[in-house]
Coordinates of C-alpha atoms in Angstrom, one line a residue:
Chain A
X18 CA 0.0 0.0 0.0
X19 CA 2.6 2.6 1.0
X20 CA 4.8 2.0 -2.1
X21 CA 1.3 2.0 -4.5
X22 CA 0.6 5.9 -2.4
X23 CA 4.0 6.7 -3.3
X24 CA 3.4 6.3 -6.6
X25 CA 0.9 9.1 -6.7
X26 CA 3.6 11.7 -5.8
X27 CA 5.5 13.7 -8.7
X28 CA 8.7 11.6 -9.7
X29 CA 11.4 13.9 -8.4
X30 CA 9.7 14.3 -5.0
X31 CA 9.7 10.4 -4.8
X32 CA 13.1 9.7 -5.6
X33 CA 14.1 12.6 -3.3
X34 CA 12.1 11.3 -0.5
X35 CA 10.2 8.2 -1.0
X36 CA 12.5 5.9 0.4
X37 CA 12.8 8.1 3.6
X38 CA 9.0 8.2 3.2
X39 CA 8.5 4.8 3.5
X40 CA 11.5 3.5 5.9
X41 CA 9.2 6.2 8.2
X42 CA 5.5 4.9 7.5
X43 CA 6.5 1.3 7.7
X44 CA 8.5 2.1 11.2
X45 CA 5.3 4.1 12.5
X46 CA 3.0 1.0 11.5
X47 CA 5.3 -1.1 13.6
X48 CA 5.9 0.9 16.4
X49 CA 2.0 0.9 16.6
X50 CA 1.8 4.7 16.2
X51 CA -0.7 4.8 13.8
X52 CA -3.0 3.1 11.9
X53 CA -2.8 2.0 8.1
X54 CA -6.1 3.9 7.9
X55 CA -4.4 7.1 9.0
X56 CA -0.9 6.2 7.3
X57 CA -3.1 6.1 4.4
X58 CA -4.7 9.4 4.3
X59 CA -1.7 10.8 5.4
X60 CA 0.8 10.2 2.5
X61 CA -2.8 11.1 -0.3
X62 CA -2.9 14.2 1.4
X63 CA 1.2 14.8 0.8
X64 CA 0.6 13.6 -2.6
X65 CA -1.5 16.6 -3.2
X66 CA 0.2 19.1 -1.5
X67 CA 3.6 17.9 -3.0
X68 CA 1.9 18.3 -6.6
X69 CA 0.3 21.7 -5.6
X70 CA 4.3 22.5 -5.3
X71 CA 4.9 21.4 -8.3
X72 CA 2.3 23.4 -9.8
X73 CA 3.5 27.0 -8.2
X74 CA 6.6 26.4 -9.2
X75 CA 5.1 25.7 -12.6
X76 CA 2.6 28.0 -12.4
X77 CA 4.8 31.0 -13.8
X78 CA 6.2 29.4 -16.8
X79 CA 2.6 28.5 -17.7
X80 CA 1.5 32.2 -17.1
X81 CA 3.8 33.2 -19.3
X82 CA 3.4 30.2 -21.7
X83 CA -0.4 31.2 -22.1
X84 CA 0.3 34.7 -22.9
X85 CA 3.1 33.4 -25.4
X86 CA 0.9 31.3 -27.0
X87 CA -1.8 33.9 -27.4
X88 CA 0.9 36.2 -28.5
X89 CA 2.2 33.7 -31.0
X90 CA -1.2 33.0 -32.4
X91 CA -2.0 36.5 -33.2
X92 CA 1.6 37.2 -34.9
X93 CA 0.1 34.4 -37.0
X94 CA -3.0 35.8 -37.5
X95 CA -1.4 38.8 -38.7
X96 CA 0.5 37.9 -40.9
X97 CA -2.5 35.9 -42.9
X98 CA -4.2 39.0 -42.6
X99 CA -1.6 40.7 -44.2
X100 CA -1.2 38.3 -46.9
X101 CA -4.8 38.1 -47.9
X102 CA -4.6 42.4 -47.8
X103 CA -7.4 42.7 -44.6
X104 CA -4.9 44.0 -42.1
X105 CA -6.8 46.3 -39.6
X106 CA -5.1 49.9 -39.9
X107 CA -5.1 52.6 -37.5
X108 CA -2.8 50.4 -34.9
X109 CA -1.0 52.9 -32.1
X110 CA 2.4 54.3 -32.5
X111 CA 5.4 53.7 -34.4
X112 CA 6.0 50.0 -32.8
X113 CA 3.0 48.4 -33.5
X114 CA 2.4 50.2 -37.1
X115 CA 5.6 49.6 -38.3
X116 CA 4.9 46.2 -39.5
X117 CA 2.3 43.3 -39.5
X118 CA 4.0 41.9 -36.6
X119 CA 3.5 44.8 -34.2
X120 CA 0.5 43.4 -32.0
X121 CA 2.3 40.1 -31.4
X122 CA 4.9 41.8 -30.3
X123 CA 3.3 44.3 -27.9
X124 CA 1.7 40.8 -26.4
X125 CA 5.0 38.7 -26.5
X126 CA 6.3 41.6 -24.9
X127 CA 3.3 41.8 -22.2
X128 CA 4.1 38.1 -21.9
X129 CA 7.8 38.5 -20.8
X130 CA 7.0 41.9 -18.2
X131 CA 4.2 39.3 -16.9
X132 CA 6.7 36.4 -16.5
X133 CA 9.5 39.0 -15.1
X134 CA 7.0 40.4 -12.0
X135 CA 5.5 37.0 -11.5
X136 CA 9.1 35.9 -10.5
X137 CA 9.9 39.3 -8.4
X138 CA 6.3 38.4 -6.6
X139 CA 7.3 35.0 -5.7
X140 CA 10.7 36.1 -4.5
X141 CA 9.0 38.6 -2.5
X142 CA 6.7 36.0 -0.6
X143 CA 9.8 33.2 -0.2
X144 CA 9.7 32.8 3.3
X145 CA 13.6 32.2 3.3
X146 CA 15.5 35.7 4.1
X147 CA 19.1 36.8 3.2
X148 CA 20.8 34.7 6.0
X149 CA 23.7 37.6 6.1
X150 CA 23.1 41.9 5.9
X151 CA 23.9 43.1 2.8
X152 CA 27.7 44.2 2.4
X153 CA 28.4 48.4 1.8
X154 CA 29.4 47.2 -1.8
X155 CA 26.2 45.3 -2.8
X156 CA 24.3 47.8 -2.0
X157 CA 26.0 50.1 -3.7
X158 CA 26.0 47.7 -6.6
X159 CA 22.7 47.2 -6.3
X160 CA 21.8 51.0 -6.4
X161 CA 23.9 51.2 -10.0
X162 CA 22.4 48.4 -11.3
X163 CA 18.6 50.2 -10.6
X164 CA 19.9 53.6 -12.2
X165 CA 21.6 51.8 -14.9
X166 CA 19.0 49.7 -15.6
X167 CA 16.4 52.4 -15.7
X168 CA 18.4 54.7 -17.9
X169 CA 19.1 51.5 -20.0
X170 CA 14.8 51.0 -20.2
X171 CA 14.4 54.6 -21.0
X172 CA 16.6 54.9 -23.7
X173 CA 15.9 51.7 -25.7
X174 CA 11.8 52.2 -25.2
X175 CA 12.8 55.9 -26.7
X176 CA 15.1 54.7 -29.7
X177 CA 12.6 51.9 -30.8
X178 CA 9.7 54.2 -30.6
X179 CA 11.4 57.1 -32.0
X180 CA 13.8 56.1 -34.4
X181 CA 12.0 54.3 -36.9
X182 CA 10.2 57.4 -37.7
X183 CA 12.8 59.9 -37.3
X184 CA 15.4 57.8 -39.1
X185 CA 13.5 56.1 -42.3
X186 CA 16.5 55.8 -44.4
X187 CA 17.8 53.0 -41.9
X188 CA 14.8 51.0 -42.2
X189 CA 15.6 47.0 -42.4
X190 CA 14.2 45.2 -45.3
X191 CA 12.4 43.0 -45.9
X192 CA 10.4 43.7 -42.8
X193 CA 8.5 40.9 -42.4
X194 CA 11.6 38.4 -42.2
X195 CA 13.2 41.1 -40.0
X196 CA 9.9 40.9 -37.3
X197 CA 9.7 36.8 -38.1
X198 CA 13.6 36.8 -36.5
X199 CA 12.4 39.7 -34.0
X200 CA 10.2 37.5 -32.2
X201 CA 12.0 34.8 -32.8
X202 CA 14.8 36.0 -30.4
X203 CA 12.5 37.3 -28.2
X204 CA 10.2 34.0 -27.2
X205 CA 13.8 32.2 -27.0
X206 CA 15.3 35.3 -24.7
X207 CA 12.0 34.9 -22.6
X208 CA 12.0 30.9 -22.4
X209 CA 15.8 31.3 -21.5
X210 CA 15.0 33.8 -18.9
X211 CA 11.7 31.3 -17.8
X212 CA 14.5 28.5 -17.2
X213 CA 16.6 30.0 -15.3
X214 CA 14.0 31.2 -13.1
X215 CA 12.9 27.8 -12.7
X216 CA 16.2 26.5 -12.0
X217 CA 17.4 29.2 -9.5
X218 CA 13.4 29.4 -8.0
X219 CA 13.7 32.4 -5.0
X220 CA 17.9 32.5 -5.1
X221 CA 16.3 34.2 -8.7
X222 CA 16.9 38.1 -7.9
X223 CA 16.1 40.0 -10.9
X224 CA 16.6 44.0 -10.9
X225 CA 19.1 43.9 -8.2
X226 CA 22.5 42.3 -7.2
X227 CA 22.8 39.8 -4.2
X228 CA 25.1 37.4 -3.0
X229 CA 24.2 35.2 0.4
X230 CA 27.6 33.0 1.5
X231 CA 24.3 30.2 2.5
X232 CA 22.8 30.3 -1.1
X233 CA 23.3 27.0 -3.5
X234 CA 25.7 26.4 -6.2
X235 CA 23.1 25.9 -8.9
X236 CA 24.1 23.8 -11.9
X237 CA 21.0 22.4 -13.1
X238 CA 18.9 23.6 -16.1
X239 CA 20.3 26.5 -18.0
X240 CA 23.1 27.2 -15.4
X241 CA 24.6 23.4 -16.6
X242 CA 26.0 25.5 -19.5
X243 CA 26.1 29.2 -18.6
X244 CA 26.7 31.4 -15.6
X245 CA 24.2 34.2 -16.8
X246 CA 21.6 32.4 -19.1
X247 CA 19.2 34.9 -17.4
X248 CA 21.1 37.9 -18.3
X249 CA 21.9 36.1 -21.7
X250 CA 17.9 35.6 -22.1
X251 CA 17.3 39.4 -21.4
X252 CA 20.1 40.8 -23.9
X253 CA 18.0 37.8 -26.5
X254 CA 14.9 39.9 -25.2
X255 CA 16.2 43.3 -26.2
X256 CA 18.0 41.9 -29.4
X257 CA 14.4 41.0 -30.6
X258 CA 12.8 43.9 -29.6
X259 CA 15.6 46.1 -31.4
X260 CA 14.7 43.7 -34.6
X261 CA 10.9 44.9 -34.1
X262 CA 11.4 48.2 -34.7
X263 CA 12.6 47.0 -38.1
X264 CA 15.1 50.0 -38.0
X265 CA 19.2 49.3 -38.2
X266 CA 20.0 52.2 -36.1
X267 CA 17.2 50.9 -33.5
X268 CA 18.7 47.2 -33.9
X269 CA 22.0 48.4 -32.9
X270 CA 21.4 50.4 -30.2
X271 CA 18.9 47.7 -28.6
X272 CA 21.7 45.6 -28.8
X273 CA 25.0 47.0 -27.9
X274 CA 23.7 48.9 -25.1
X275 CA 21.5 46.1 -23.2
X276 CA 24.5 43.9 -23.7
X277 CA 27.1 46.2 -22.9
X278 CA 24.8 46.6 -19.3
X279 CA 24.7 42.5 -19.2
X280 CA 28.1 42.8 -19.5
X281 CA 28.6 45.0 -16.2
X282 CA 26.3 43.3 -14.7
X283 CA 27.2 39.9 -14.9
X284 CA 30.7 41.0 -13.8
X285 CA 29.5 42.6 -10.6
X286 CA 27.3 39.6 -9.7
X287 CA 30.4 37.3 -10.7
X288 CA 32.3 39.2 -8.2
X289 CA 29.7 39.2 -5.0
X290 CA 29.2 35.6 -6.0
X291 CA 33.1 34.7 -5.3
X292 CA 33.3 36.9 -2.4
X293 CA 29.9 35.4 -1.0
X294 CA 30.9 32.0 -1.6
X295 CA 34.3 31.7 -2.6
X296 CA 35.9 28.1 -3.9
X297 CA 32.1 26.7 -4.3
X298 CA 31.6 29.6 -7.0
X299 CA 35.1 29.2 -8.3
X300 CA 34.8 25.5 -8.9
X301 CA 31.7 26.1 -10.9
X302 CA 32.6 29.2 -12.9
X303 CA 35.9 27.6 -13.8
X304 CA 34.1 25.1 -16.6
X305 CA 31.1 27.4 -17.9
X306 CA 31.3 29.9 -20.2
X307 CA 29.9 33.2 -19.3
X308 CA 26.9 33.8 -21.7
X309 CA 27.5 32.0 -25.0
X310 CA 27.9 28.5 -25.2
X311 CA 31.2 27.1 -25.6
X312 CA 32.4 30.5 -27.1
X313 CA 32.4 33.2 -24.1
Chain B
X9 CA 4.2 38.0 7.9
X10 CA 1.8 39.1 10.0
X11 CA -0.5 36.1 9.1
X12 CA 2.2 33.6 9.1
X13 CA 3.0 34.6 13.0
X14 CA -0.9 34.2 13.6
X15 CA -0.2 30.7 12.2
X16 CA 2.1 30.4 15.5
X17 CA 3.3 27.5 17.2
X18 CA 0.8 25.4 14.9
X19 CA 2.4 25.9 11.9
X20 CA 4.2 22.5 11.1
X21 CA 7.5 24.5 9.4
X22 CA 7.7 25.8 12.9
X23 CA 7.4 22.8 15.1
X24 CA 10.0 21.1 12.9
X25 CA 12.4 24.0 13.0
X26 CA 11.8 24.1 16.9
X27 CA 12.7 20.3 17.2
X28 CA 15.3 20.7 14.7
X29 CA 16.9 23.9 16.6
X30 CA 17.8 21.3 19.6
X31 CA 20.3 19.2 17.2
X32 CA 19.7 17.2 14.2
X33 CA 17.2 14.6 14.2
X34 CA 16.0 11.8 11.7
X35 CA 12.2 11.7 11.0
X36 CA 11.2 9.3 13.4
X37 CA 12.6 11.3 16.0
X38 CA 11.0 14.4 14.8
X39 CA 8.0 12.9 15.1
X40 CA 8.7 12.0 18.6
X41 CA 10.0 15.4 19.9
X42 CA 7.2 17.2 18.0
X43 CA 4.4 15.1 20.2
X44 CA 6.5 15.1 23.1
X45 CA 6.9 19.0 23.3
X46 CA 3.4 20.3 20.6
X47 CA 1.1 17.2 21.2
X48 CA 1.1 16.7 17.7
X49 CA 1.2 14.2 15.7
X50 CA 2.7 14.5 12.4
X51 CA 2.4 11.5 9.7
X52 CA 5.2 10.8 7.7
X53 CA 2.9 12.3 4.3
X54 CA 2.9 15.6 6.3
X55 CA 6.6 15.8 8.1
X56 CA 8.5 15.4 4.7
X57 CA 5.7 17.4 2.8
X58 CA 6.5 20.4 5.1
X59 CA 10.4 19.3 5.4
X60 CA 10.5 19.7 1.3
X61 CA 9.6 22.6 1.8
X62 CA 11.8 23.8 4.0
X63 CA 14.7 22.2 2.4
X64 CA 13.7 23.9 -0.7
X65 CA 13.7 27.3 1.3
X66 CA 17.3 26.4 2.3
X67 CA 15.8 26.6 5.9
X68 CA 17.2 22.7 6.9
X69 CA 19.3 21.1 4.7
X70 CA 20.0 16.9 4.7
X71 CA 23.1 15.1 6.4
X72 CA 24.5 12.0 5.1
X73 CA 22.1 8.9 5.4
X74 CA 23.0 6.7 8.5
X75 CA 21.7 3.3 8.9
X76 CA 19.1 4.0 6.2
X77 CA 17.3 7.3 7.9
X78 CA 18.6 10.7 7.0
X79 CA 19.4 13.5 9.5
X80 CA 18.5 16.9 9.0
X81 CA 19.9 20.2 10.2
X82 CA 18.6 23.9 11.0
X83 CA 20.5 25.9 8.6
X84 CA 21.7 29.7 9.9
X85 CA 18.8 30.7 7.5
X86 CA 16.9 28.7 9.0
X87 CA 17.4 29.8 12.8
X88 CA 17.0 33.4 11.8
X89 CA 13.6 32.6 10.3
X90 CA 12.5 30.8 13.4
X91 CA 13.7 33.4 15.7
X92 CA 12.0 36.3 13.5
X93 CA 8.2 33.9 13.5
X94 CA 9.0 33.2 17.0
X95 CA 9.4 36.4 17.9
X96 CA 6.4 37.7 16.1
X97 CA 4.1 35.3 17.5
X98 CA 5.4 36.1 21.2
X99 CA 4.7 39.8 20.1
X100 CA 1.0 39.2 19.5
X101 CA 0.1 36.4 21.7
X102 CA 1.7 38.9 24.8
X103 CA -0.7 41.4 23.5
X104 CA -3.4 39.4 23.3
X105 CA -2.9 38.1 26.7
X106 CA -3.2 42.0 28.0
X107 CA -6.2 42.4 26.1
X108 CA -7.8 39.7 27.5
X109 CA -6.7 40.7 31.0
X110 CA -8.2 44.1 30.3
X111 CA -11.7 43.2 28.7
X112 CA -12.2 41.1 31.8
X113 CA -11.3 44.0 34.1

């Protein structure tokens, strides 16, 4: 009976701790501390809290999945519409009239912010704290990274607004295989990003820098190949975004200066990392490459 | 975190942390100090349902398997989170207490 109950819970939970689990129950039985009745009831009801888990920690990615797919399927829709000549006209601002692509875009886009404050919410509610205070140097790190960040924002949401407009000469053609490749890099900068959040869960920090000497050497997931597959995923992110506004000058700009702040970035949080936790982080670091595989 | 200190002393995460703040224990003996000190009975479903959890959090963390059972530990993560819950709970439950004393007066 207890094996057949174990069966019920998700597979990594049961190789994790099924044996422990059922060493314990049988013991229990034996000991005449409970009742098989009660042993029963007791590992269903663990089975479906240790799937409810499962599906919070899910829960995000499919979120963000949803709005993907609904993003996806209008980009679709679209561009049939556009082929068969009934594209709706009158769409807001330079972005989304630009090209056929626009809406899916704006919602691909939507999809990413959504998956990005989903994971600052559930960071927020983690019940585990920073188990040291924060060091003079993170925080001051972590006060560059907001103003760097939101000059970074403000600049790139001007240039890809702006430019296309202002600068028609530079305008990338053909469009539509420009936008195809745009959102193409985004959806795989956002499913890059989605892994890593998934693989890191709360140790996940976005928009800030921290370092906890009591935090985990990840190395599943994304992190099996890349330190920064987050930060990689975002500079993906902006790289598509620059390709929507189907402009060279905005393609460039979206991706020198959203890399060049990946680049700081990942630096200062490489160097809290090996002051936090020293020859853990070393060890790791010392086989991955930084953000592209087997290149850098 | 205010309703999480309402949660008190029932809260499972916090009788395990309690037990688990004494020295390491295996889950049979968890089981044992949790009824000996709370009352409560936890099943083994429940105890490694809420000690996932906690693991997860980095508030406990595993020690090598002996003789088939595994230890677990308290982190320093861990002891901070008791103590801040702990303290919380003490907070309101020595307020309610005076209220109490001073709606019957």
């Amino acid at each position: 009976m207890i094996r057949w109950l174990l069966g019920l819970y998700p597979r990594d939970w049961r190789r994790r701790y099924g044996p422990e689990v059922a060493g314990l129950a049988r013991q229990l039985l034996q000991e005449g501390d409970t009742t098989p009745l009660r042993t029963g009831l007791d590992l269903l009801g663990g089975a479906v809290l240790a799937w409810w888990a499962v599906a919070l920690e899910w829960g995000a990615l499919a979120v963000a999945g949803l709005v993907i797919a609904v993003g996806g399927g209008t980009a679709a829709l679209l561009v049939v519409a556009e082929g068969t000549g009934i594209r709706a006209a009158g769409a807001p601002g330079a972005y989304l009239a630009a090209h056929p692509l626009g809406a899916g875009f704006v919602l691909t886009e939507m999809a990413w912010w959504a998956m990005e404050v989903t994971q600052v919410i559930r960071v927020r509610r983690a019940q585990h704290r920073l188990s040291a205070p924060e060091t003079p140097a993170l925080r001051s790190a972590r006060r560059e990274c907001w103003f760097v960040l939101g000059a970074c924002c403000a600049a790139v949401t001007v240039v890809v607004n702006v430019i296309p407009s202002a600068a028609p000469a530079a305008t990338i053609r053909p469009g539509g295989l420009v936008a195809a490749v745009g959102i193409g890099a985004l959806l795989g900068g956002i499913v890059l990003r989605g892994w890593s959040f998934k693989a890191l869960g709360t140790w996940y920090r976005s928009f800030t820098v921290t370092a906890d000497p009591h935090q985990p050497v990840i190395d599943s997931g994304p992190y099996r190949l890349l330190r920064h597959p987050g930060n990689a995923g975002a500079a993906l992110v902006a790289a598509g975004i620059g390709a929507a506004s189907g402009n060279w000058i905005g393609l460039a700009v979206l991706i020198t200066l959203p890399l060049a702040l990946v680049l700081w970035l990942s630096s200062v949080e490489e160097a809290a990392l090996i002051v936090a936790l020293g020859e853990r982080y070393r060890r790791y670091a010392a086989c991955r490459k930084r953000l592209v595989p087997l290149i850098w | 975190m205010t309703n999480d200190a309402i949660r008190g002393s029932s809260d499972r995460s916090v009788l395990i942390l309690t037990s688990l703040a004494e020295a390491p224990k295996h889950g049979y003996a968890l089981i044992k100090d949790v009824e000996q000190f709370a009352g409560v009975k936890l099943g083994a479903g429940t105890l490694y349902g809420a000690l996932a959890k906690l693991e997860a959090a980095g508030l406990v963390e595993a020690l090598d398997a002996d003789d088939r059972r595994r230890p677990y530990q308290i982190t320093t993560a861990g002891r901070e989170h008791l103590r801040e819950r702990l303290t919380e709970s003490a907070r309101i439950a020595e307020l309610g207490l005076r209220r109490i004393a001073t709606g019957l007066a």
